[in-house]
Coordinates of C-alpha atoms in Angstrom, one line a residue:
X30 CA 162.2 34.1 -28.2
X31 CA 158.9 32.0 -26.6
X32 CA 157.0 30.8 -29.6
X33 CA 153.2 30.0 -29.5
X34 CA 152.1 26.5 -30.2
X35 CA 148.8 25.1 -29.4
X36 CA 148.1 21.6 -29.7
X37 CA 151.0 21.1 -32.4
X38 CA 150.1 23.7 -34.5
X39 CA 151.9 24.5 -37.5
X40 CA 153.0 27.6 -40.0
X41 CA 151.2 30.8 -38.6
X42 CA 151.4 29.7 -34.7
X43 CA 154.3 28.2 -34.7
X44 CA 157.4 30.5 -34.7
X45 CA 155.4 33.9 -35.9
X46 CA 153.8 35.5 -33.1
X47 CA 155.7 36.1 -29.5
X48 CA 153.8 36.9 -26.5
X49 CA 155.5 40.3 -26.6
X50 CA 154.4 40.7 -30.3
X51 CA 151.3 42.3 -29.8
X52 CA 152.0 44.7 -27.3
X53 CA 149.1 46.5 -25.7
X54 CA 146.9 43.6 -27.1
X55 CA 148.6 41.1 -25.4
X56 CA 149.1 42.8 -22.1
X57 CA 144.9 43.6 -21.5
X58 CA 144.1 40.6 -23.2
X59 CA 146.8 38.0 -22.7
X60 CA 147.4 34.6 -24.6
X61 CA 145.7 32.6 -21.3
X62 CA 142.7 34.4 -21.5
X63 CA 142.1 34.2 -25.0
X64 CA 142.7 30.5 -25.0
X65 CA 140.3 30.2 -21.7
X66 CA 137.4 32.0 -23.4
X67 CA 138.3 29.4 -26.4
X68 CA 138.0 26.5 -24.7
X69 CA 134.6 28.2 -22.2
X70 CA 133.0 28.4 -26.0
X71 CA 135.0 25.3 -27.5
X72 CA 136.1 27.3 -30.1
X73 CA 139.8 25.3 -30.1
X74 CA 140.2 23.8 -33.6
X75 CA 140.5 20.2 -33.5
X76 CA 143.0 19.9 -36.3
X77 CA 146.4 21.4 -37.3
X78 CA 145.3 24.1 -39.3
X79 CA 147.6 27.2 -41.2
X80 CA 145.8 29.8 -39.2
X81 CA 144.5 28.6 -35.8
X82 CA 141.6 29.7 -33.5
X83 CA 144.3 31.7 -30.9
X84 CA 145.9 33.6 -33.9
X85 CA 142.6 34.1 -35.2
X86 CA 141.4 36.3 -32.3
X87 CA 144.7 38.7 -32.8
X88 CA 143.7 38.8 -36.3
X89 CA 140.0 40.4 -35.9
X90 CA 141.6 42.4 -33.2
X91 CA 144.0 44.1 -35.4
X92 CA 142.0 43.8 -38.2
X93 CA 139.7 46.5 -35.8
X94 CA 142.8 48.9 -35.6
X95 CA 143.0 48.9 -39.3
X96 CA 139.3 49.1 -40.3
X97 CA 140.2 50.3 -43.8
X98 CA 142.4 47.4 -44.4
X99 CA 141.5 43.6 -46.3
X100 CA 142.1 40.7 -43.7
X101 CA 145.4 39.9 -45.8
X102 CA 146.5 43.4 -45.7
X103 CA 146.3 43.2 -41.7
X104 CA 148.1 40.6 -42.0
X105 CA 151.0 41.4 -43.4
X106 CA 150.6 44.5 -41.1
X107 CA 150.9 41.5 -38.6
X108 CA 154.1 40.2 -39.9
X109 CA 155.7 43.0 -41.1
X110 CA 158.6 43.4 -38.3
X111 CA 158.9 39.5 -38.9
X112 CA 160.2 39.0 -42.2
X113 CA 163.4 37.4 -41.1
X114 CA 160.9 34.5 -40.1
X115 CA 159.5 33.9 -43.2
X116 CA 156.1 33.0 -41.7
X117 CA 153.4 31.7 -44.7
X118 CA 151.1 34.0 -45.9
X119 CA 147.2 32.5 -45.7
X120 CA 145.4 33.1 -48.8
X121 CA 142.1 35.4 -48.5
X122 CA 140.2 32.0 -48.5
X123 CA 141.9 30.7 -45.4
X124 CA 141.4 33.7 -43.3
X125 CA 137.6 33.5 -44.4
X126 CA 137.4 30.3 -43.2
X127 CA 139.3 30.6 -39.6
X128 CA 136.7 33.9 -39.1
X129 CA 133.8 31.8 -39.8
X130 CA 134.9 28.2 -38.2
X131 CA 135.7 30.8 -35.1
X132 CA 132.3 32.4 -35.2
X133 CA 131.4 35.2 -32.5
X134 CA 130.7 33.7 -29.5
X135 CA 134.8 33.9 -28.7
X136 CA 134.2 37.6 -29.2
X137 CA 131.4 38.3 -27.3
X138 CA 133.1 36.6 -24.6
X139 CA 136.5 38.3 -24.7
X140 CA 134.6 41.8 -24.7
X141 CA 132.9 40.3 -21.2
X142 CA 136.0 39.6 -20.0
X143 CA 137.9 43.3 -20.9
X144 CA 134.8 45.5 -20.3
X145 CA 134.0 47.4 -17.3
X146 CA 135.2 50.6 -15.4
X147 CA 138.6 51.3 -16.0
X148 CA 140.4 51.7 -13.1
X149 CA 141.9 54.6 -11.8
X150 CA 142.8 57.3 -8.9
X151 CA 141.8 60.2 -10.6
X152 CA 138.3 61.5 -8.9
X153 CA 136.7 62.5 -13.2
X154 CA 133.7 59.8 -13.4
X155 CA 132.4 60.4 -9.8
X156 CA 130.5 62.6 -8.3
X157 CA 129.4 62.6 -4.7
X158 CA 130.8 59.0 -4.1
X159 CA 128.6 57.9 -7.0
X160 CA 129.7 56.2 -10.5
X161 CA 128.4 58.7 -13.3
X162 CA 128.2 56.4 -16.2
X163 CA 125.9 57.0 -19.5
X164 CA 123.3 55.6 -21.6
X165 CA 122.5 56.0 -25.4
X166 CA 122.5 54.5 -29.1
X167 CA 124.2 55.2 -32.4
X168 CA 124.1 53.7 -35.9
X169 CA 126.8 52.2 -37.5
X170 CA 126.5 50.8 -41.7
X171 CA 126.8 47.5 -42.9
X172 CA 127.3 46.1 -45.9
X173 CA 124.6 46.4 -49.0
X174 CA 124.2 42.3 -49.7
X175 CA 121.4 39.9 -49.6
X176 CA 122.6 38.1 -46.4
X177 CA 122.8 40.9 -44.1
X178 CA 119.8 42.4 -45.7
X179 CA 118.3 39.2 -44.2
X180 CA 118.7 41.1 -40.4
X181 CA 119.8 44.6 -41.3
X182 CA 117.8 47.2 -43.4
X183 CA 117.9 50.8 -44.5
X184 CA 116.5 53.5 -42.2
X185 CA 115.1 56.4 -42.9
X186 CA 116.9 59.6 -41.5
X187 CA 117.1 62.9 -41.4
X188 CA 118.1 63.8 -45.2
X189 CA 116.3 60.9 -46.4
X190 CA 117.0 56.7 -46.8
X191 CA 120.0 55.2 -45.3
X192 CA 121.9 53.7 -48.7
X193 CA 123.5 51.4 -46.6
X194 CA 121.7 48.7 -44.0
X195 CA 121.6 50.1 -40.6
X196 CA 122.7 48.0 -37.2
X197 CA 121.8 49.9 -34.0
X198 CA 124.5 50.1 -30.6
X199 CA 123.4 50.5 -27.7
X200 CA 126.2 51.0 -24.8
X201 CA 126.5 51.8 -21.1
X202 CA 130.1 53.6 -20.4
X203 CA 131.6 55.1 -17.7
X204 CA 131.8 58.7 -17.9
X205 CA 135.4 60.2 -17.0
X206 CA 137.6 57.5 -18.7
X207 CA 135.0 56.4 -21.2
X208 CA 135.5 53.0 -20.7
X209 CA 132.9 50.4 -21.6
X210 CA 130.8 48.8 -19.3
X211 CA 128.3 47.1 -21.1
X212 CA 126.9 47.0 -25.0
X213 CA 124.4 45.2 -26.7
X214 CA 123.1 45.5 -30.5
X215 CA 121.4 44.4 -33.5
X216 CA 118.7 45.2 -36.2
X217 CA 117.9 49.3 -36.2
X218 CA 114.2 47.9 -36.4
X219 CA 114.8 47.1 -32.9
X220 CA 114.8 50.7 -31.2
X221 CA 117.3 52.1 -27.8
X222 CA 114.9 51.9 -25.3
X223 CA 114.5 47.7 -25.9
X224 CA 118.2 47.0 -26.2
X225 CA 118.7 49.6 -23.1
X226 CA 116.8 47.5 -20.8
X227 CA 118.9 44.7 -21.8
X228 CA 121.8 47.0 -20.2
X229 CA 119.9 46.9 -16.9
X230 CA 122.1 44.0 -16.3
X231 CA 125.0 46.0 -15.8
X232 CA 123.7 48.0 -13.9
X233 CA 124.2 48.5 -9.7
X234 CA 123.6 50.6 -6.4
X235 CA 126.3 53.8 -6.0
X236 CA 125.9 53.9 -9.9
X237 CA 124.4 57.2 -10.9
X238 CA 122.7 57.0 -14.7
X239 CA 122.5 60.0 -17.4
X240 CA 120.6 59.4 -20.3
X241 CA 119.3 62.2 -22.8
X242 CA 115.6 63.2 -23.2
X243 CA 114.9 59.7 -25.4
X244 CA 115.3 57.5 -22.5
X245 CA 112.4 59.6 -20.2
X246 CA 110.2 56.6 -20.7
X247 CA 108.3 55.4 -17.2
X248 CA 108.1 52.2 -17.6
X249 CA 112.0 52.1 -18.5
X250 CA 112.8 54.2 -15.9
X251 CA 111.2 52.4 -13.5
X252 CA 112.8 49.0 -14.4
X253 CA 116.5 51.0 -14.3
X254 CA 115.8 52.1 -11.3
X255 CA 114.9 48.6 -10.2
X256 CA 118.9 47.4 -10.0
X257 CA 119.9 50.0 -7.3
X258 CA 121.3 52.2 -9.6
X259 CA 120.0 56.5 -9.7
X260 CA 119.1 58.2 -12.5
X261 CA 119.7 61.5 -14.0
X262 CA 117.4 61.7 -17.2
X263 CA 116.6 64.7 -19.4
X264 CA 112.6 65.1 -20.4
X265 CA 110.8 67.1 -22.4
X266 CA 110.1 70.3 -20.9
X267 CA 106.4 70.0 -21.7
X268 CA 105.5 67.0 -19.8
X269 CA 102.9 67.2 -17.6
X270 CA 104.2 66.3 -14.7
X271 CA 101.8 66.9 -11.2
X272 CA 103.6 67.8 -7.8
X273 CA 103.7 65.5 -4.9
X274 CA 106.0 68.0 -2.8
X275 CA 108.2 70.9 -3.7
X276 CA 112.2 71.2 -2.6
X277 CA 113.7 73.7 -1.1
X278 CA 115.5 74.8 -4.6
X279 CA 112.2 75.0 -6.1
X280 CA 112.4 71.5 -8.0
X281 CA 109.4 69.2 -7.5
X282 CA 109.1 65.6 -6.4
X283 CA 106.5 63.5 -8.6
X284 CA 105.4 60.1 -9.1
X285 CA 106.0 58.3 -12.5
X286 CA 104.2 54.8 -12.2
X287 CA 105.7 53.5 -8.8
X288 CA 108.8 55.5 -9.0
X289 CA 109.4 58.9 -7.0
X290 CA 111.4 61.4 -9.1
X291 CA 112.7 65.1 -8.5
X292 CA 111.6 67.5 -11.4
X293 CA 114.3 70.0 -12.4
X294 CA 113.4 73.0 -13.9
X295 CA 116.4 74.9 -15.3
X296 CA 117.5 78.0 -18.0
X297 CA 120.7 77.4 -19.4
X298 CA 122.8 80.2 -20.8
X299 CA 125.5 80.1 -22.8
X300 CA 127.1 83.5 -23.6
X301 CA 130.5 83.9 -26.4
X302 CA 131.2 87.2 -28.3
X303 CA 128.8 86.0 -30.9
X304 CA 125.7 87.0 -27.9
X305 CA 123.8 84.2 -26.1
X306 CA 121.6 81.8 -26.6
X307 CA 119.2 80.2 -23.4
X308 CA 117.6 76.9 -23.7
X309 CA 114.8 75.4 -21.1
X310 CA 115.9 71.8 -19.9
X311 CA 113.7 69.7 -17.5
X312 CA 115.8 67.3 -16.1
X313 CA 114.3 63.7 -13.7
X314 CA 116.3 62.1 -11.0
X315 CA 116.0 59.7 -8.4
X316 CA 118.0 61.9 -6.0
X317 CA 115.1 63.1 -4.0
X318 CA 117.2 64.8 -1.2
X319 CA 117.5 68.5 -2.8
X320 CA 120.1 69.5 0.6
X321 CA 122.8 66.2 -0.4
X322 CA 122.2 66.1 -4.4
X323 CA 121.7 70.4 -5.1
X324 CA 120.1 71.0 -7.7
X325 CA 122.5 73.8 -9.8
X326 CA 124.9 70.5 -9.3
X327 CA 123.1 67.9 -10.8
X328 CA 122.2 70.8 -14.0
X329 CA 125.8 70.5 -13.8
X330 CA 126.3 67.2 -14.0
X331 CA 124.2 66.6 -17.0
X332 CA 126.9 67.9 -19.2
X333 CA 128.7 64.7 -18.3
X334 CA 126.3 62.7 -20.6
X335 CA 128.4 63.8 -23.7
X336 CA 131.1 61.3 -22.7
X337 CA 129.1 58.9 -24.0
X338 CA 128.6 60.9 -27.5
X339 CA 132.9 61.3 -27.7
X340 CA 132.9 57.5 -27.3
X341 CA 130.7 56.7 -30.3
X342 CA 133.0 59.5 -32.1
X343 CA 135.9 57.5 -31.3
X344 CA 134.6 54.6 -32.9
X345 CA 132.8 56.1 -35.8
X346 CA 134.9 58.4 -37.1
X347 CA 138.5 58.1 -35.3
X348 CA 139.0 53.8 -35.6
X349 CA 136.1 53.2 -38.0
X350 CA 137.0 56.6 -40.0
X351 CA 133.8 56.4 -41.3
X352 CA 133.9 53.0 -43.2
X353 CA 131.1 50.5 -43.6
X354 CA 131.6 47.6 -41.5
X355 CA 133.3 44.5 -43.3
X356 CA 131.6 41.3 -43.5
X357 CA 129.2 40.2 -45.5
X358 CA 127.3 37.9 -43.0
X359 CA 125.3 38.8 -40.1
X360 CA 127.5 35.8 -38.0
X361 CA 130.2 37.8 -39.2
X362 CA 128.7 41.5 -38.4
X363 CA 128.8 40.0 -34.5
X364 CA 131.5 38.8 -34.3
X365 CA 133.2 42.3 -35.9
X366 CA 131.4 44.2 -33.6
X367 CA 132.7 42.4 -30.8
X368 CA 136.1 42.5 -31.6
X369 CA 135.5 46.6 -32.4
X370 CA 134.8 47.0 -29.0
X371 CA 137.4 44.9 -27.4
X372 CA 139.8 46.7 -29.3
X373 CA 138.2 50.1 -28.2
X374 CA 138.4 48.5 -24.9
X375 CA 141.9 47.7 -24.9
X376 CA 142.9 51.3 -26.0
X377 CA 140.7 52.8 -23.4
X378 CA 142.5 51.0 -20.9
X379 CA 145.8 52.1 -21.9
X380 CA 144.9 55.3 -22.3
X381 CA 143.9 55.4 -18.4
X382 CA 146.6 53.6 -17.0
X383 CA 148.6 56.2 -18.6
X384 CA 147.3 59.1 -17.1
X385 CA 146.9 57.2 -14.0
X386 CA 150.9 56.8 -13.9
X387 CA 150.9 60.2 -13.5
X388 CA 149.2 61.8 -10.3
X389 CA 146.2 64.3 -11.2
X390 CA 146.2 63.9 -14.9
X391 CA 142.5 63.9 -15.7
X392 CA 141.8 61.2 -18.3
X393 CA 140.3 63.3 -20.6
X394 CA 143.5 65.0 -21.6
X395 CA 144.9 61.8 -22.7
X396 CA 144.5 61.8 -26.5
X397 CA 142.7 58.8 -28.3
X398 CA 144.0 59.6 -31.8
X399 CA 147.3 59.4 -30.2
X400 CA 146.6 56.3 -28.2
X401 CA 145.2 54.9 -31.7
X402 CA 148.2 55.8 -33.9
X403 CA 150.6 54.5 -31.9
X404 CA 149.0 51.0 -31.3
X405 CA 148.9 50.6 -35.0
X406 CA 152.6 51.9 -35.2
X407 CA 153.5 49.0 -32.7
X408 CA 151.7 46.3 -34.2
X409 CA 153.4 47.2 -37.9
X410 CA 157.0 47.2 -36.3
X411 CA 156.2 43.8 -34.2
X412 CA 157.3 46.0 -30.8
X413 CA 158.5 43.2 -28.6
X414 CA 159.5 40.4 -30.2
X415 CA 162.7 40.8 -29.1
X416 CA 163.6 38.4 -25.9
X417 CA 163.6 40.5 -22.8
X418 CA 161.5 42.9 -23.8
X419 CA 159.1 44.1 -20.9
X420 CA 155.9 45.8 -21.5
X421 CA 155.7 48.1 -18.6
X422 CA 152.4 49.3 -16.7
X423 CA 151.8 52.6 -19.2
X424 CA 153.1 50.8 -22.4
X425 CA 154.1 52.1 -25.4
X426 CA 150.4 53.3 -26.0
X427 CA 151.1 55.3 -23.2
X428 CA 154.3 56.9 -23.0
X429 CA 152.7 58.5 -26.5
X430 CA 149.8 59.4 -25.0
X431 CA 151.6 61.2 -21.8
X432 CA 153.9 62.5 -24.1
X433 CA 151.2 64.5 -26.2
X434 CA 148.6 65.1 -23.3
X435 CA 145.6 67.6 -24.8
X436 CA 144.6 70.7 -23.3
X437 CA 141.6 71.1 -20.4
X438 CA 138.6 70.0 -22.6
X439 CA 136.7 73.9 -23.6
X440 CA 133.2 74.2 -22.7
X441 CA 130.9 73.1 -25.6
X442 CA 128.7 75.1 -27.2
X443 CA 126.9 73.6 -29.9
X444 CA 125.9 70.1 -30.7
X445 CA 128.2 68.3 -32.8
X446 CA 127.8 68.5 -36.9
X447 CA 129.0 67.5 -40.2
X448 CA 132.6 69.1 -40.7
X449 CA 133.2 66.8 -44.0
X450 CA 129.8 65.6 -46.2
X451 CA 130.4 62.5 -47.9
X452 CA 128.0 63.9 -50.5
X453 CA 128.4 66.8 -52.2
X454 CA 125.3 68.5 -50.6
X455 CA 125.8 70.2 -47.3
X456 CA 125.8 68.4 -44.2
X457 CA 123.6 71.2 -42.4
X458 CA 123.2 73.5 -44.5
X459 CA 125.8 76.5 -46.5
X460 CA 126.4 78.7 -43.2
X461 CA 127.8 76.7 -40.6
X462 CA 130.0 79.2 -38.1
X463 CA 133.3 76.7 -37.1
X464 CA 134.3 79.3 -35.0
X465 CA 135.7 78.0 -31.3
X466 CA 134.5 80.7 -29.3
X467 CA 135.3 81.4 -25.3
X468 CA 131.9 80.3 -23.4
X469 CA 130.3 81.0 -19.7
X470 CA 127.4 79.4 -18.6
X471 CA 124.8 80.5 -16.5
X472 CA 122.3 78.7 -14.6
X473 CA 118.8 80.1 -13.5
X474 CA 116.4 77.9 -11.4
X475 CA 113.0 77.6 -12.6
X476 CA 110.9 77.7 -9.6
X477 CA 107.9 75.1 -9.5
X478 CA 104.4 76.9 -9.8
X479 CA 102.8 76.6 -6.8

């Protein structure tokens, strides 16, 4: 068995943890590129020390596949296919320590080395030779104590005061595998539309951006538009909004500040055996050419910006199962984010090598619960610690995934609500219908007034 040890290090690193140990951890984010983004933020302890900076990084990553788990609890999660090695057990105090003498920067720069477009055949994510990747924010609880109060603080929503201090995320992912591409966060004080241009960076020409009706800003729009990359933003069907030309289909081509956009006019109709219901959505692009980028398509399209809002459920509700975030420091809030999102990362890329193995498979079929389950089953059981033992291009992550492939994904109807309240009040009220009902849609073309 090839045993870690860095720079002489004793008890944990030495002996314990095999490069095969990890499994899908170690295969996306190998032992030389944690130890490279170590040494890029001289993060490499200095000393022998029971639980060293390397092992440390495996630790928060774990530690984000078992959010409702104490850092001691992850690791004997860790260890537990081990035993026969006898490796020392840290006390609470020690892990504390490694987090904060590691601090976040390693983090932050692990999650710039994993993120990006995960790569695959399969054609779901483009559209017209064009990257459909999406924009928006979501609010995720920290813990109630005086240091993080210093940063963090309660928010007032819909059914009243947060009780617990709020930090905003703002990501960029790519639709079709929902992989992340770029996230940045902090203070909910701090509102989407800053920490979206901060995204800008990421970013590029042949990208095409969806963003719901919050992200309609002009001056915002004009700066995304600025990298090269097109839009496909949702406004508020009021907005006054002068022609400059008409199209063809009946959109309209306007000016917001320096930027020409094509105004979208469109009545949606979605029709189950409970009746129908229409909505109006005005939708802004920087496609101008109505013959290459039809207009019925891009309505289309638009329904692609939910990728984004199944993401932020994966990481809420499916790896976070709706827990508070852990530490107790803003430092530590960072650098627990970071590894979140690595670890999301990680599984994402799995997941799409997966259904990559296997010709036609759209990604969205392969099951993130799944993928999630069996990740935690392999780092209990310490898969591959075993000499010999090869971790193959799918992975164990993968051969569960393929082997419990969802359906098509069903047309949705409805916006997403409260299944479970954590309070005994309702969520949305007493009569919610949880019915899954079949859906058509229809879309009707509003015609510009002349």
């Amino acid at each position: 068995m090839e045993q870690i040890a860095i720079e002489g290090t004793a008890g944990v690193a030495a002996g314990v943890f095999a490069p095969g140990h990890l499994g899908e951890l170690t295969r996306i984010v190998p032992f030389e590129m944690v130890d490279e983004v170590l040494a890029e933020t001289r993060a490499l302890q200095r000393r022998v020390r029971l639980v060293p900076a390397r092992v440390t990084v495996y630790l928060l990553l774990a530690a984000a596949l078992f959010t409702g788990l104490g850092y001691r609890q992850v690791f004997d999660r860790l260890c537990a296919g081990l035993a026969h090695l006898a490796p020392v057990r840290p006390s609470g105090s020690a892990l504390r320590q490694a987090r904060q003498r590691l601090g976040p920067a390693p983090m932050k720069a692990l999650f710039d080395l994993v993120s990006g477009p995960a790569v695959t055949t399969a054609s779901a994510g483009w559209w017209r030779g064009l990257r459909v990747v999406a924009v928006d924010g979501t609010l995720l609880p920290v813990p109630d104590c005086a240091a993080n109060l210093t940063v963090f603080t309660r928010q007032r929503l819909g059914n009243g005061t947060s009780g617990y201090p709020q930090l905003r995320l703002t990501a960029l992912v790519a639709c079709g595998t929902r992989s992340v591409i770029g996230a940045v966060f902090g203070p909910a004080t701090i509102g989407e539309l800053d920490y979206a241009r901060r995204l800008a960076v990421h970013l590029r020409a042949g990208m095409l951006l969806l963003g719901d009706r919050n992200f309609a800003a002009t001056d915002l729009l004009n700066q995304l538009a600025a990298t090269g990359a097109d839009l496909l933003v949702r406004c508020k069907s009021g907005r006054n909004l002068p022609a400059l030309a008409r199209c063809r289909d009946g959109s309209i081509l306007a000016r917001l500040g320096a930027l020409t956009i094509r105004v979208i006019d469109a009545e949606i109709t979605i029709r189950t055996a409970q009746g129908a219901r229409t909505g109006h959505y005005r939708l802004l692009t920087t496609l101008t050419d109505a013959l290459a980028y039809p207009a019925a398509d891009l309505i289309r399209l638009y329904h692609e910006r939910w990728e984004i809002e199944t993401a932020y459920a994966e990481l809420k509700s499916t790896i976070l199962g709706g827990h508070v975030l852990r530490a107790r420091t803003p430092d530590g809030i960072e650098q627990e984010v970071w590894a979140l999102l690595t670890a999301y990362q990680v599984l994402r890329t799995a997941m799409t090598d997966a259904t990559d193995s296997v010709p036609g498979t759209d990604p969205d079929r392969a099951g993130f619960t799944t993928a999630l389950a069996a990740a935690r089953d392999q780092l209990v059981l310490a898969a591959g610690v075993i000499t010999g033992t090869n971790i193959d291009l799918v992975g164990t992550v993968g051969r569960h995934v393929l082997a419990h492939l969802l359906p098509a994904r069903r047309i949705r109807t409805k916006d997403r609500i409260v299944k479970r309240a954590i309070s005994k009040y309702n969520a949305r009220g007493p009569a919610i219908d949880r019915t899954t009902y079949k859906a058509t849609i229809s879309i009707n073309m509003i015609p510009a007034s002349p």
